[in-house]
Structure formats: C-alpha cells, structure tokens
Coordinates of N, CA, C and O in Angstrom, one line a residue:
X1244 N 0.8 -1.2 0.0 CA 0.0 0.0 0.0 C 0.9 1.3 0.0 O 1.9 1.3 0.6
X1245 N 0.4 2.4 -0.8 CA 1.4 3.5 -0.9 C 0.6 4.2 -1.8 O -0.6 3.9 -2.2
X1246 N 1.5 5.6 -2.4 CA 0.9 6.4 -3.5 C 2.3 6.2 -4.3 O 3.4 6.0 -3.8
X1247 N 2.0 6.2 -5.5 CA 3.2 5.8 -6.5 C 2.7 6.7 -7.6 O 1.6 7.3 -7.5
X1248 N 3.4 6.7 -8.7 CA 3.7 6.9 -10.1 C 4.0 7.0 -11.3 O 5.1 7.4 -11.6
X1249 N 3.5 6.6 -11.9 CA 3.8 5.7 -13.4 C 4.3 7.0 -14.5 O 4.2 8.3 -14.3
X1250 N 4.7 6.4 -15.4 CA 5.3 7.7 -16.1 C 5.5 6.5 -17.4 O 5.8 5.4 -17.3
X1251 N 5.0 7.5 -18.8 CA 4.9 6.3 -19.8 C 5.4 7.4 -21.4 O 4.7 8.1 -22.0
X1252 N 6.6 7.2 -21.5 CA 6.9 8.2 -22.8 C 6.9 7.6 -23.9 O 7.0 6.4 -24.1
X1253 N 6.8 8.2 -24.7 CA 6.6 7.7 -26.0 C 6.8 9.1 -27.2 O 6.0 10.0 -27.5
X1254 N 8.1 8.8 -27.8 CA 8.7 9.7 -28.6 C 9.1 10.9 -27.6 O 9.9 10.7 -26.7
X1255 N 8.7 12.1 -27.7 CA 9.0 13.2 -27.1 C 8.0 13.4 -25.9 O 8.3 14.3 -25.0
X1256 N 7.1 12.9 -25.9 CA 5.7 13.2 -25.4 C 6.1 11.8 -24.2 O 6.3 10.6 -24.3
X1257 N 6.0 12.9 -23.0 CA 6.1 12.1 -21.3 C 4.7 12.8 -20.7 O 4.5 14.0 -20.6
X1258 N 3.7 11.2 -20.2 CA 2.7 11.5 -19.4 C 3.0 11.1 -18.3 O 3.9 10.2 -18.4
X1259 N 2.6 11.3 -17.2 CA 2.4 11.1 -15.1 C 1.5 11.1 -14.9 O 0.6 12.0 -15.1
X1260 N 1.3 9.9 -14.5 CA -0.2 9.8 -13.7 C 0.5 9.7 -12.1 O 1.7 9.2 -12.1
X1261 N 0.0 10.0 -10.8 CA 0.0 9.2 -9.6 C -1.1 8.6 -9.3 O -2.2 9.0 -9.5
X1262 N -0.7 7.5 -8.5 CA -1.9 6.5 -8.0 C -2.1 6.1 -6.5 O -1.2 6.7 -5.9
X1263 N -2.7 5.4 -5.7 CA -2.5 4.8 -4.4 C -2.9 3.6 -4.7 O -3.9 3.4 -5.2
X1264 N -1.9 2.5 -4.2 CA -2.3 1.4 -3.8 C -3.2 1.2 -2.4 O -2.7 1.6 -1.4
X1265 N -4.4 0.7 -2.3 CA -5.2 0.6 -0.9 C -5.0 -0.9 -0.5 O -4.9 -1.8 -1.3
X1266 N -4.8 -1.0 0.9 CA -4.4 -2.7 1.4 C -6.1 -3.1 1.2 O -7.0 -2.3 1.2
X1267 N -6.0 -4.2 1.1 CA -7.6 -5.2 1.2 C -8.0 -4.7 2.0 O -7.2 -4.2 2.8
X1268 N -9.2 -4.5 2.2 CA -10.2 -3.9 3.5 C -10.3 -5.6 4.7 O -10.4 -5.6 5.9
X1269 N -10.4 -6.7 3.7 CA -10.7 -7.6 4.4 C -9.5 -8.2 4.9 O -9.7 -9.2 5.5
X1270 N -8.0 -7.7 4.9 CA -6.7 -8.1 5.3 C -6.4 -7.1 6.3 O -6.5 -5.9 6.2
X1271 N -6.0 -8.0 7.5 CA -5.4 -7.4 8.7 C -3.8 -7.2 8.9 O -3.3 -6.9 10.0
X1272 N -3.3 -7.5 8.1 CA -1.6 -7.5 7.9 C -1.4 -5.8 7.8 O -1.8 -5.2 6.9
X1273 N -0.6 -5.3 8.9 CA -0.1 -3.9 8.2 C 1.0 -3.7 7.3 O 1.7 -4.6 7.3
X1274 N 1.5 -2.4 6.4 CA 1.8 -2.0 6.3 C 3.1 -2.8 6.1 O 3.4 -3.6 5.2
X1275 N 3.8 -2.3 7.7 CA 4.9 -2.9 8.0 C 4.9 -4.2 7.6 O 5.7 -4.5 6.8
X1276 N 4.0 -5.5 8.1 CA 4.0 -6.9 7.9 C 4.2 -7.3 6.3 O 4.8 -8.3 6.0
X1277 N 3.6 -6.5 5.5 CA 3.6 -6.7 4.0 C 5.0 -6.3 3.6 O 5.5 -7.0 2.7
X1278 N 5.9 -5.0 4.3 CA 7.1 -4.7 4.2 C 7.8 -5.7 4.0 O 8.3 -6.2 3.0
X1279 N 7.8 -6.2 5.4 CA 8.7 -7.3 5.9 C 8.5 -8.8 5.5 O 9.4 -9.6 5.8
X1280 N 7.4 -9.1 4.7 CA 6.7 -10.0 3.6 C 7.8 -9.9 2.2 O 8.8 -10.6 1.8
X1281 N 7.2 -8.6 1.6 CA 8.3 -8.5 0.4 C 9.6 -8.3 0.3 O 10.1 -8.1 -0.8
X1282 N 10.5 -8.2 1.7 CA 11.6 -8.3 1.4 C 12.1 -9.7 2.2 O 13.3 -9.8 2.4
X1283 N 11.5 -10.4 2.5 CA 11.7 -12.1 2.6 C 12.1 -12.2 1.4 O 13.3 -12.3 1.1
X1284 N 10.8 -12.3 0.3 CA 10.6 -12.7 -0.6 C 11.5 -11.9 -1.8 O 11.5 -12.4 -3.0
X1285 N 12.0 -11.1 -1.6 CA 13.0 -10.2 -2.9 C 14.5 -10.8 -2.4 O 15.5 -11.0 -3.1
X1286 N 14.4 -11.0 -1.3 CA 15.8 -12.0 -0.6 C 16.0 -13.3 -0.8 O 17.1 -13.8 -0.7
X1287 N 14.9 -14.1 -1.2 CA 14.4 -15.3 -1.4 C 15.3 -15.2 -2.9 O 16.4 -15.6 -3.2
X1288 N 14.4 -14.7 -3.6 CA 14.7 -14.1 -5.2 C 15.7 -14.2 -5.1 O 16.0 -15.4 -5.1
X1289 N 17.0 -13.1 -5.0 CA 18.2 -12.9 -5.0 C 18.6 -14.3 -4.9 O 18.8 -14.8 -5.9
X1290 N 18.7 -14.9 -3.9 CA 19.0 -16.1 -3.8 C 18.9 -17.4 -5.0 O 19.8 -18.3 -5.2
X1291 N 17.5 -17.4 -5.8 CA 17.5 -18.1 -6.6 C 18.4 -17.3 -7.6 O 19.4 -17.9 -7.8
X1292 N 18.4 -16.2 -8.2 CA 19.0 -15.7 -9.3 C 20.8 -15.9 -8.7 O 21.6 -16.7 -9.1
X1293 N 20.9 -15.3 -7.9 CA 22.0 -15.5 -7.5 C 22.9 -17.3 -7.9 O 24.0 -17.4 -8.4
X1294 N 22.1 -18.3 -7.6 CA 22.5 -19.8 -7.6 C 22.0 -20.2 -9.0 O 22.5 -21.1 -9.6
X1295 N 20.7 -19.3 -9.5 CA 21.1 -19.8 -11.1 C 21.7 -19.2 -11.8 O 21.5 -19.6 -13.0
X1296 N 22.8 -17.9 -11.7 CA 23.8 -17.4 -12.2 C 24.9 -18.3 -12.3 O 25.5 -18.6 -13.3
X1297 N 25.0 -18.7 -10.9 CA 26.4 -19.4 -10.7 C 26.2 -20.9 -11.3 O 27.2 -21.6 -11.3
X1298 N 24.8 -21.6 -11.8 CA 25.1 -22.3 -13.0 C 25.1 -22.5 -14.4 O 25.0 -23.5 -15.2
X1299 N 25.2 -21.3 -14.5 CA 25.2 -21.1 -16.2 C 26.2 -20.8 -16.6 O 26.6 -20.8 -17.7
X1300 N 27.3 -19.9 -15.0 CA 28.7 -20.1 -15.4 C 29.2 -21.3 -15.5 O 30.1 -21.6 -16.3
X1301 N 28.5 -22.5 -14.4 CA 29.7 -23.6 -14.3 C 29.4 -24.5 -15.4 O 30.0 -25.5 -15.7
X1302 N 28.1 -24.0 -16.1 CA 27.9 -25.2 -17.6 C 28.8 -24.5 -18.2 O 29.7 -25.3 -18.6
X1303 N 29.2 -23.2 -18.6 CA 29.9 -22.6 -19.4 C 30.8 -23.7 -19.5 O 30.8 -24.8 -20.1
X1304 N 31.7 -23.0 -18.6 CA 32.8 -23.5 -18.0 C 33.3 -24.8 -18.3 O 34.3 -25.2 -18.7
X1305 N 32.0 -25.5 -17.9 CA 32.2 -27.1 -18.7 C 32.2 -27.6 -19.7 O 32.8 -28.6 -20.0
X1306 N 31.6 -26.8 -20.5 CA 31.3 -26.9 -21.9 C 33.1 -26.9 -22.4 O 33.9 -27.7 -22.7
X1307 N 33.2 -25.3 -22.2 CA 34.4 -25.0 -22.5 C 35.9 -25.9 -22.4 O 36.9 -26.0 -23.1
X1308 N 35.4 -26.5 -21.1 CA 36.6 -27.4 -21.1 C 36.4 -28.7 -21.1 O 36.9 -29.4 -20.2
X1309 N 35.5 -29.1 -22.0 CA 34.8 -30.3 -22.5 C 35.7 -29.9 -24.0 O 36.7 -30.6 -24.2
X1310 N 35.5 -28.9 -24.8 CA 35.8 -28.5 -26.0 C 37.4 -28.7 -26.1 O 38.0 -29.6 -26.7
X1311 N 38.0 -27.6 -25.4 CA 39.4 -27.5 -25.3 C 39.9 -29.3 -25.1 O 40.8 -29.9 -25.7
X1312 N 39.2 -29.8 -24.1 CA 39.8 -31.1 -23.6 C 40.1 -32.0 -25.0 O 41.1 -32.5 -25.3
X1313 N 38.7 -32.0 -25.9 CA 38.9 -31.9 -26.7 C 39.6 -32.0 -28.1 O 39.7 -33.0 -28.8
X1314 N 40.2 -30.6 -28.3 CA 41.4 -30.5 -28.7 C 42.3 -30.3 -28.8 O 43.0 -30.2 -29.7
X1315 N 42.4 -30.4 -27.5 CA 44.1 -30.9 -27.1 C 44.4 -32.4 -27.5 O 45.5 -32.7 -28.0
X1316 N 43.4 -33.3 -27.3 CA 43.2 -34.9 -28.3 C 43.7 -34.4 -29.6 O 44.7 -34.8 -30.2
X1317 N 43.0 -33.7 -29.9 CA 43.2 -33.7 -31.9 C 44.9 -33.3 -32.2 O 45.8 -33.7 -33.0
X1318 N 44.9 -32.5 -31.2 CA 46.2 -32.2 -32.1 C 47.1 -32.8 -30.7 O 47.8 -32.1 -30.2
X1319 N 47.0 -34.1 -30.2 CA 47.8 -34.9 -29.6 C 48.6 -34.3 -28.4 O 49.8 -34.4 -28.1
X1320 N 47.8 -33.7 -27.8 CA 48.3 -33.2 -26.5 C 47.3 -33.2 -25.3 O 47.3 -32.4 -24.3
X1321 N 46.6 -34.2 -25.7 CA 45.5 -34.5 -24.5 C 45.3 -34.8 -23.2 O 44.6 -34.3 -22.3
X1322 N 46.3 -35.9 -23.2 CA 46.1 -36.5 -22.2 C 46.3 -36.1 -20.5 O 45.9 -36.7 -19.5
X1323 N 47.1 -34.8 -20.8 CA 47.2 -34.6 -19.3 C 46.1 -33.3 -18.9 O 45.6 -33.2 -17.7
X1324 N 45.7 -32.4 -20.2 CA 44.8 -32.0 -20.1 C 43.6 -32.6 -19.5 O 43.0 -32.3 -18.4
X1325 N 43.2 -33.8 -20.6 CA 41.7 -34.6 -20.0 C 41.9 -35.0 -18.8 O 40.9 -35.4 -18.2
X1326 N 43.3 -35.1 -18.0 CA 42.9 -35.3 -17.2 C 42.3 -34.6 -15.7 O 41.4 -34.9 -14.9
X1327 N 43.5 -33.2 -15.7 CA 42.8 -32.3 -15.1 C 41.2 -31.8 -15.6 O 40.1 -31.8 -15.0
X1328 N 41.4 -31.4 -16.7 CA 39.8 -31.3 -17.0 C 38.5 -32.3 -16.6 O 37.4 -31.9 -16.5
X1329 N 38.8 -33.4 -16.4 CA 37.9 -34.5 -16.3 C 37.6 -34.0 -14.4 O 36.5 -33.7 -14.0
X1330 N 38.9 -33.9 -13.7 CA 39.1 -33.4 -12.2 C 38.0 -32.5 -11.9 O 37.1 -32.5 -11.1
X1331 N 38.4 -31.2 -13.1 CA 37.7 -30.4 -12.6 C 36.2 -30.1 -13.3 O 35.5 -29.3 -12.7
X1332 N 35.8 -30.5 -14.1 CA 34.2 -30.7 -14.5 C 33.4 -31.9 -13.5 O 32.2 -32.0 -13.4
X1333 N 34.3 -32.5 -12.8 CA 33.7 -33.1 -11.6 C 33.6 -32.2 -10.6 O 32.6 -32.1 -10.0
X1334 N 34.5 -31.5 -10.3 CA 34.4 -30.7 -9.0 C 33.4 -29.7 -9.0 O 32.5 -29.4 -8.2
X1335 N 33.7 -29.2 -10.8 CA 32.1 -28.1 -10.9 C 30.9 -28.5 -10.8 O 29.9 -27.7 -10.7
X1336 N 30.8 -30.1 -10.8 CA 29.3 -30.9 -11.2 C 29.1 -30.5 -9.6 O 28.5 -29.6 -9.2
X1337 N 29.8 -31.4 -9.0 CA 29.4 -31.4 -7.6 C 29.1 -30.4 -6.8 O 28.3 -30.6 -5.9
X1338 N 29.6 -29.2 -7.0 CA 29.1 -27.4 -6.7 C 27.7 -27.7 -7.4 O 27.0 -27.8 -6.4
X1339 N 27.2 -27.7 -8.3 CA 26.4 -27.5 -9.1 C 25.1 -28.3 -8.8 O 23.9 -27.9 -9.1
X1340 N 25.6 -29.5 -8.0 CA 24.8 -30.5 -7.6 C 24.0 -29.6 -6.4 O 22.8 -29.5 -6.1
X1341 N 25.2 -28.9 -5.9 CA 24.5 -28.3 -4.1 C 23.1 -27.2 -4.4 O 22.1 -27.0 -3.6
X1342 N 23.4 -26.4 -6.2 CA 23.1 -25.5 -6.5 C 21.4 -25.8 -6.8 O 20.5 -25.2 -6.2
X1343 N 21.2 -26.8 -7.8 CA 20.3 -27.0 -8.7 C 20.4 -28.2 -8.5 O 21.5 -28.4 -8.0
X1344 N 19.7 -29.5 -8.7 CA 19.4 -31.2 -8.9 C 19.4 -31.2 -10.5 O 18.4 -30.7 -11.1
X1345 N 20.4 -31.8 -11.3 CA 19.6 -31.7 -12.4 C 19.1 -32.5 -13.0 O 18.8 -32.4 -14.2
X1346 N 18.8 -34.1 -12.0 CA 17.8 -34.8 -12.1 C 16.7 -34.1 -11.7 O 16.2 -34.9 -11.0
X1347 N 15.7 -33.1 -11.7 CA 14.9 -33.1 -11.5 C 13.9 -32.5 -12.8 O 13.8 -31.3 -13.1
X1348 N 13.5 -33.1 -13.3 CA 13.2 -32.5 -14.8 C 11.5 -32.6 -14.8 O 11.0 -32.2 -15.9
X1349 N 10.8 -33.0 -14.1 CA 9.2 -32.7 -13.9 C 8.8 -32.6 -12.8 O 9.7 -32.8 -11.9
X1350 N 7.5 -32.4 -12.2 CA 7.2 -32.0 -10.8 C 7.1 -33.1 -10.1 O 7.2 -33.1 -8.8
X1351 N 7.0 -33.5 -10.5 CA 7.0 -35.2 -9.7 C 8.5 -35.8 -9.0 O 8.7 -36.3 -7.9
X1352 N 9.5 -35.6 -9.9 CA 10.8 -36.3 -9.6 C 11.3 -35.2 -8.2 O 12.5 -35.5 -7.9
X1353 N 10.7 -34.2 -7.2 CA 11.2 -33.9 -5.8 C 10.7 -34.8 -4.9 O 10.7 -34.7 -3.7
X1354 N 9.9 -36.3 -5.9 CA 9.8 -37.1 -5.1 C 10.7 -37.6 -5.1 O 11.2 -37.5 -4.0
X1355 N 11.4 -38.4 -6.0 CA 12.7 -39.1 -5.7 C 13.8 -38.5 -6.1 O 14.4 -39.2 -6.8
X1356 N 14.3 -37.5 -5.8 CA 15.4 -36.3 -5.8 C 15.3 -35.5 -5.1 O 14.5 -34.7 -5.3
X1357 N 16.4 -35.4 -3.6 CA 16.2 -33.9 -3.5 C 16.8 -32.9 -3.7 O 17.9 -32.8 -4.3
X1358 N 15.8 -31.9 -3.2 CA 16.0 -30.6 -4.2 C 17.0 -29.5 -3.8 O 16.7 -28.8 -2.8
X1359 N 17.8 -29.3 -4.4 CA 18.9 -28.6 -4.1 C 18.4 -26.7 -3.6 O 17.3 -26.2 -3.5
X1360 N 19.4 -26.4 -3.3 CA 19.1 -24.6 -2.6 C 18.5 -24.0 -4.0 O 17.5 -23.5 -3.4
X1361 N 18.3 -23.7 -5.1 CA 17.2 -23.6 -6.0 C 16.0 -23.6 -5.7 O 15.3 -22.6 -5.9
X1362 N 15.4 -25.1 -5.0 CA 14.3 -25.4 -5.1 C 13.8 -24.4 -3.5 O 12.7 -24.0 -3.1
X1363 N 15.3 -24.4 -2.7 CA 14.6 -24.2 -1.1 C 14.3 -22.7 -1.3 O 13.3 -22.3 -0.7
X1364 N 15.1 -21.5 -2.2 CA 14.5 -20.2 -1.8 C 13.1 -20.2 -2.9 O 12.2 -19.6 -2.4
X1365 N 12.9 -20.7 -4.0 CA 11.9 -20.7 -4.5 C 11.0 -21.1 -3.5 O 10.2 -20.2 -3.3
X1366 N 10.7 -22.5 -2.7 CA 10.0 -23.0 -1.8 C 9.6 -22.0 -0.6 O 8.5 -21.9 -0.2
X1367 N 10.5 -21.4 -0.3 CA 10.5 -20.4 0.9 C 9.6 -19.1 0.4 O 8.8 -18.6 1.2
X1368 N 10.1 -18.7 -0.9 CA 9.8 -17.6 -1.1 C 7.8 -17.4 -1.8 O 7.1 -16.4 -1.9
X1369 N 7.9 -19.1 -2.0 CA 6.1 -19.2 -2.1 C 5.1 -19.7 -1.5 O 3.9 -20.0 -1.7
X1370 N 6.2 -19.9 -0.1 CA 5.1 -20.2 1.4 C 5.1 -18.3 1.5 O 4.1 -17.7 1.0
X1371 N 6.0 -17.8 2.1 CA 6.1 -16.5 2.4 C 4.8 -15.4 1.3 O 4.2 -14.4 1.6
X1372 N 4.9 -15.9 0.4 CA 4.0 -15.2 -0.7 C 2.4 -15.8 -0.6 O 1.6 -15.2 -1.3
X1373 N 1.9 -16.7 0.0 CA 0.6 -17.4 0.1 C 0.0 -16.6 0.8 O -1.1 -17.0 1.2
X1374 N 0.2 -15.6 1.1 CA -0.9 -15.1 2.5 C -0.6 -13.4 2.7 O 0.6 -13.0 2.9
X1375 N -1.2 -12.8 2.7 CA -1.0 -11.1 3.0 C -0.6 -11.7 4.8 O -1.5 -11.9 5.6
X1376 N 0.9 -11.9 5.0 CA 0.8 -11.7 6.3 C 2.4 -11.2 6.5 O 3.1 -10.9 5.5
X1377 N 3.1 -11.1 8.1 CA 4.4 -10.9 8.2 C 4.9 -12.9 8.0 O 4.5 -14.1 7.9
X1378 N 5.9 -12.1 8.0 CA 6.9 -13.8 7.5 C 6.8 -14.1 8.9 O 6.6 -13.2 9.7
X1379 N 6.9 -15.5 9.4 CA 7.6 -16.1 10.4 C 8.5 -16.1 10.8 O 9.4 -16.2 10.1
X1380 N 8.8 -16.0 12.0 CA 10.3 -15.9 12.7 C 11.1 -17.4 11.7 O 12.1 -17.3 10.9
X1381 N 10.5 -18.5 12.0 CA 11.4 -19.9 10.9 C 11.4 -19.2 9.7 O 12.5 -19.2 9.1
X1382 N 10.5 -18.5 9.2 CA 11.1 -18.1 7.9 C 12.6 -17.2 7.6 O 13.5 -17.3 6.8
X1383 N 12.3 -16.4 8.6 CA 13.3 -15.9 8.6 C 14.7 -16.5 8.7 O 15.5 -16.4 7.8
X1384 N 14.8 -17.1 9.9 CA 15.7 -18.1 10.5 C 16.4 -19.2 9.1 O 17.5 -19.3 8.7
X1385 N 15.3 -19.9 8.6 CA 15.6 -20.1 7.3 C 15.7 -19.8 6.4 O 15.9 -20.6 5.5
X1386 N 15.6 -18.5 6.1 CA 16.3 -17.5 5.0 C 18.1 -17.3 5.3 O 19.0 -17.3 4.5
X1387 N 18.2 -17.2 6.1 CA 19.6 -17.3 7.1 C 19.9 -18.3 6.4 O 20.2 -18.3 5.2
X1388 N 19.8 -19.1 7.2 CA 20.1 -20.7 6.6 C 20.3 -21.0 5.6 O 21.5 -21.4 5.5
X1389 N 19.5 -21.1 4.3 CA 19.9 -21.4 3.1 C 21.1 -20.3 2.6 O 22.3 -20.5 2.1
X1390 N 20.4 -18.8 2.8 CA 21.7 -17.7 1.7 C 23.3 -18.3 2.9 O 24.4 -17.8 2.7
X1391 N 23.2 -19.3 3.9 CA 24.5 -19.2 4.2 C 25.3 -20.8 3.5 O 26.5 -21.0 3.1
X1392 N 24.4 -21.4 3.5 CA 25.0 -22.4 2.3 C 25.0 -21.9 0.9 O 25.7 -22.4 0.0
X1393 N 24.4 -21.1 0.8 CA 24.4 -20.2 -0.7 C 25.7 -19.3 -0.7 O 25.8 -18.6 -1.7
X1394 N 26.3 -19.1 0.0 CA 27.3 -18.0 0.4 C 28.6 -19.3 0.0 O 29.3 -19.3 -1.0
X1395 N 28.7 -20.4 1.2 CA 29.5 -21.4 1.0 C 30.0 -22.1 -0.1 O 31.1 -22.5 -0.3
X1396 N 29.1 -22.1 -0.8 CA 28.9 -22.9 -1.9 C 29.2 -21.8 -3.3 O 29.5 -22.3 -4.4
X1397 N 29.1 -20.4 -3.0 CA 29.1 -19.9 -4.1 C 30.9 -19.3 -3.6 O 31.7 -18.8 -4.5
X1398 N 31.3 -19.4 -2.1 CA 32.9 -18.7 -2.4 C 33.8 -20.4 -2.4 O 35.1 -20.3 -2.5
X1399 N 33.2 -21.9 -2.2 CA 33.6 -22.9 -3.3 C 33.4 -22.6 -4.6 O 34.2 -23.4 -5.2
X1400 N 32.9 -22.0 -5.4 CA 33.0 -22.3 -6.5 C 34.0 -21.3 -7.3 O 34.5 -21.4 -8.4
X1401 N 34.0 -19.9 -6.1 CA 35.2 -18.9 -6.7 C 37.0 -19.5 -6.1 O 38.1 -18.9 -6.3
X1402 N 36.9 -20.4 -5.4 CA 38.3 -20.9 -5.5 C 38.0 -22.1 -6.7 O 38.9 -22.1 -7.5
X1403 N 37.4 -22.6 -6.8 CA 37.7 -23.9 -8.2 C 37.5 -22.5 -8.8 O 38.3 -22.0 -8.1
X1404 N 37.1 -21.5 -9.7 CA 37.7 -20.8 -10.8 C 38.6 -20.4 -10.5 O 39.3 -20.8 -11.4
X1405 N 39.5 -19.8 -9.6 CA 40.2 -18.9 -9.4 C 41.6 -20.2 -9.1 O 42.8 -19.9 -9.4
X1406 N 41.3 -21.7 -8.6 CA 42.8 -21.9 -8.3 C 42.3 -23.0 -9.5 O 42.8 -22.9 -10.6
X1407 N 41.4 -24.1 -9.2 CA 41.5 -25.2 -10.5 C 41.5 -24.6 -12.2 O 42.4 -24.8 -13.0
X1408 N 40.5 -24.0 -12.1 CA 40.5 -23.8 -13.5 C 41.7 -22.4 -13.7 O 41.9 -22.0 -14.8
X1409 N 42.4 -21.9 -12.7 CA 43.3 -20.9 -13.3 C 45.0 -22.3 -13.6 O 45.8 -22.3 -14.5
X1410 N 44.8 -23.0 -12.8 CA 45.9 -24.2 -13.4 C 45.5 -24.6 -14.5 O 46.0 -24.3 -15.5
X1411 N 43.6 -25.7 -14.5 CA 43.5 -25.8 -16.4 C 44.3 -24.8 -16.8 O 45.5 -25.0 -17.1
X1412 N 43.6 -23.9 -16.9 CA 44.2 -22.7 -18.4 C 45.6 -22.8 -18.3 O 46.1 -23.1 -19.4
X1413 N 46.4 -22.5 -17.1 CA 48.2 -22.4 -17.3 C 48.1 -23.7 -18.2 O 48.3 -23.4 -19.4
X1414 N 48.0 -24.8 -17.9 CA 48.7 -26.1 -18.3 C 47.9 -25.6 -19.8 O 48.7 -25.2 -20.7
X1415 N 46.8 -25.7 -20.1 CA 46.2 -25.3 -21.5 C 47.1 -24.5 -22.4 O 47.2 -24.7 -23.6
X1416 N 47.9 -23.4 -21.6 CA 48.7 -22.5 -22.2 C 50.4 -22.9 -22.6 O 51.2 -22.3 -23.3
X1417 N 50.5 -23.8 -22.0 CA 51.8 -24.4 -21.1 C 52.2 -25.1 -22.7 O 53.3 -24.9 -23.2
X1418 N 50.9 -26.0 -23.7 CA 50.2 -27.3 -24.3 C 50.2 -26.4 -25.6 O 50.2 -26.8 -26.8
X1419 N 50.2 -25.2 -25.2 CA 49.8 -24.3 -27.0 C 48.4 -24.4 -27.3 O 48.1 -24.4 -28.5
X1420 N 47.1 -24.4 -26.3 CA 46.0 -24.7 -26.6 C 44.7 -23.7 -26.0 O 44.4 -23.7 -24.8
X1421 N 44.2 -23.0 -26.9 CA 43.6 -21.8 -25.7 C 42.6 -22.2 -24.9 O 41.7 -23.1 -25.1
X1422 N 42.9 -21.0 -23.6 CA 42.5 -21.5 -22.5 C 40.4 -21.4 -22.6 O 39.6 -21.1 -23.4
X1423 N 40.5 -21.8 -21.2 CA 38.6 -21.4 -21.1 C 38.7 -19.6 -20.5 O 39.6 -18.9 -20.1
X1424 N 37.3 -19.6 -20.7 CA 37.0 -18.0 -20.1 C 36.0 -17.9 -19.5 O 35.1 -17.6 -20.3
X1425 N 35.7 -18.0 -18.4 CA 33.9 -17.9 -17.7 C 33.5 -16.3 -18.2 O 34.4 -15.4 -18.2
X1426 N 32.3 -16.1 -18.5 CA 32.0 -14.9 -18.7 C 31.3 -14.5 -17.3 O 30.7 -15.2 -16.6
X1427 N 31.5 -13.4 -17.2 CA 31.1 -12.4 -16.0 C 28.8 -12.6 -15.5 O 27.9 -12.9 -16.3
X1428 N 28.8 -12.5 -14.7 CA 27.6 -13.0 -14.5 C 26.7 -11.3 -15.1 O 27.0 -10.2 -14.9
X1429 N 25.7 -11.9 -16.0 CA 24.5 -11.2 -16.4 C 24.2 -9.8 -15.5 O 23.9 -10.0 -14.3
X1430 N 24.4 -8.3 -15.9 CA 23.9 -7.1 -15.5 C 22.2 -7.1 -15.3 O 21.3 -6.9 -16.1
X1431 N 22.0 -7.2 -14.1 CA 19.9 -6.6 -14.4 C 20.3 -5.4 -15.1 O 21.3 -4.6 -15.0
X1432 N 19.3 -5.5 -15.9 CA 18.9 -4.1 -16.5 C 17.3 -3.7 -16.4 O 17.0 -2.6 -16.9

C-alpha cells in the first residue's frame, strides 16, 4: 500500500499519472508486515538468481573445457589435459549439484530427488507469498540458513575458478591450446 507513479513516454511526449495502492479492506496484515513480507521474498529471489547465475557459469565452463579437452586430443596433447579437465568438470558438477538437482526434470521427480538450494528459496519464497501476512520468525531463520550455504557454496566455486581452473588454463597454455573463459555473470537491467 502507498501512493506511486507511473510515467509512460513515447517519442518526445512524457505522461504522469500518480496513483494509491489501498491494502484489502478484508486483510489485517499492516503495512509494515507486508514490508517485511516483500523483502523475505525479494531476498528469497536474489538467492534463486544468484545460484542460477552461478550455474550457467559452471555449464559454461564445462562446456568449454569439454571442448578444449577436446582439442588438445586432436592435435595430440590430450592427455594430461583430460585429465585435469575431467578433475575439474567433476568438482564443478558437484558445486552444481548443491546448486540445482539436475535430475529433477518434472514436478513429480522432488519425489525421488532432493531438491537442491534452488528449489529451497523458491520453496520459501512461495510459502512466504501465500498469505498477506508478516513472514515467520522460521522463515526468517531459514532465510539465514539457506543464503548461508548459498554464500558457502558460491565462495567454493570462486576458488575452483580462481585456483582449478586458473591451473586448467596455465597447463592449456603451457600445451599451445587456448584456454577457457567464464563470462562475468549477467547485469539486471
């Protein structure tokens, strides 16, 4: 609930309207409680984006030194590559595993898979969203909880880039073979 305002331009020509949002007449949650509602839930968020950023770098990543591994074969300098590379596309799977399940491919399989920190701030963040109310103290408590395995798990995965895959690339470079490159995680815009 608030007074806000929209603003909609189009070529040279900018219109303003302001508006109020009114809480339900039939909801007893104030103000504050709905505050403290939406930023569970925008915290929640961050958390899923946050952990599906960090696997679209480590597929990169794998891809990439799936590829290189590769061609270090073709042109007969493989083998010590594949083997660090094999090392470390394991090590990234296993980060990846904490991240996302990626056995879980329909709604049914969180029956026989469980569901990785993905599934827990999405989970959290659509109990917390069921109800015009304040979050739960557990909620909270377990908002903690998960962003701190999400914290764990995401400064594991900046030492495997920063110490495994910075040896891949040396030895990649070492071999005459170019190295991988994680690209920088996606700007909101």
């Amino acid at each position: 609930p608030g007074r806000y305002a929209v603003r909609l331009k189009y070529g040279a020509e900018t219109l303003t309207q302001s508006f109020e949002v009114r809480a339900h007449p039939g909801v007893s949650a104030s103000a504050e409680d709905l505050r403290q509602q939406f930023e569970l839930v925008r915290q929640a968020a961050q958390g899923l984006t946050s952990a599906h950023e960090a696997v679209i770098q480590i597929r990169e990543a794998k891809s990439q030194i799936q590829e290189i591994s590769d061609r270090a074969e073709k042109l007969g300098k493989g083998k010590e590559i594949q083997a660090k590379g094999k090392a470390l596309v394991e090590k990234l799977t296993a980060i990846e595993k904490k991240l996302v399940n990626p056995d879980l491919k329909s709604s049914q399989d969180v029956l026989n898979f469980p569901p990785a920190l993905d599934h827990q701030f999405a989970g959290l963040a659509s109990v917390a969203s069921s109800a015009d109310a304040k979050p739960t103290d557990s909620s909270w408590t377990y908002l903690k909880q998960i962003q701190g395995q999400l914290d764990a798990t995401l400064a594991e995965l900046k030492t495997a880039f920063d110490q495994d895959l910075a040896e891949f690339n040396k030895l990649v470079r070492e071999k005459d073979v170019p190295p991988v490159v994680v690209p920088p995680p996606r700007k909101e815009s």
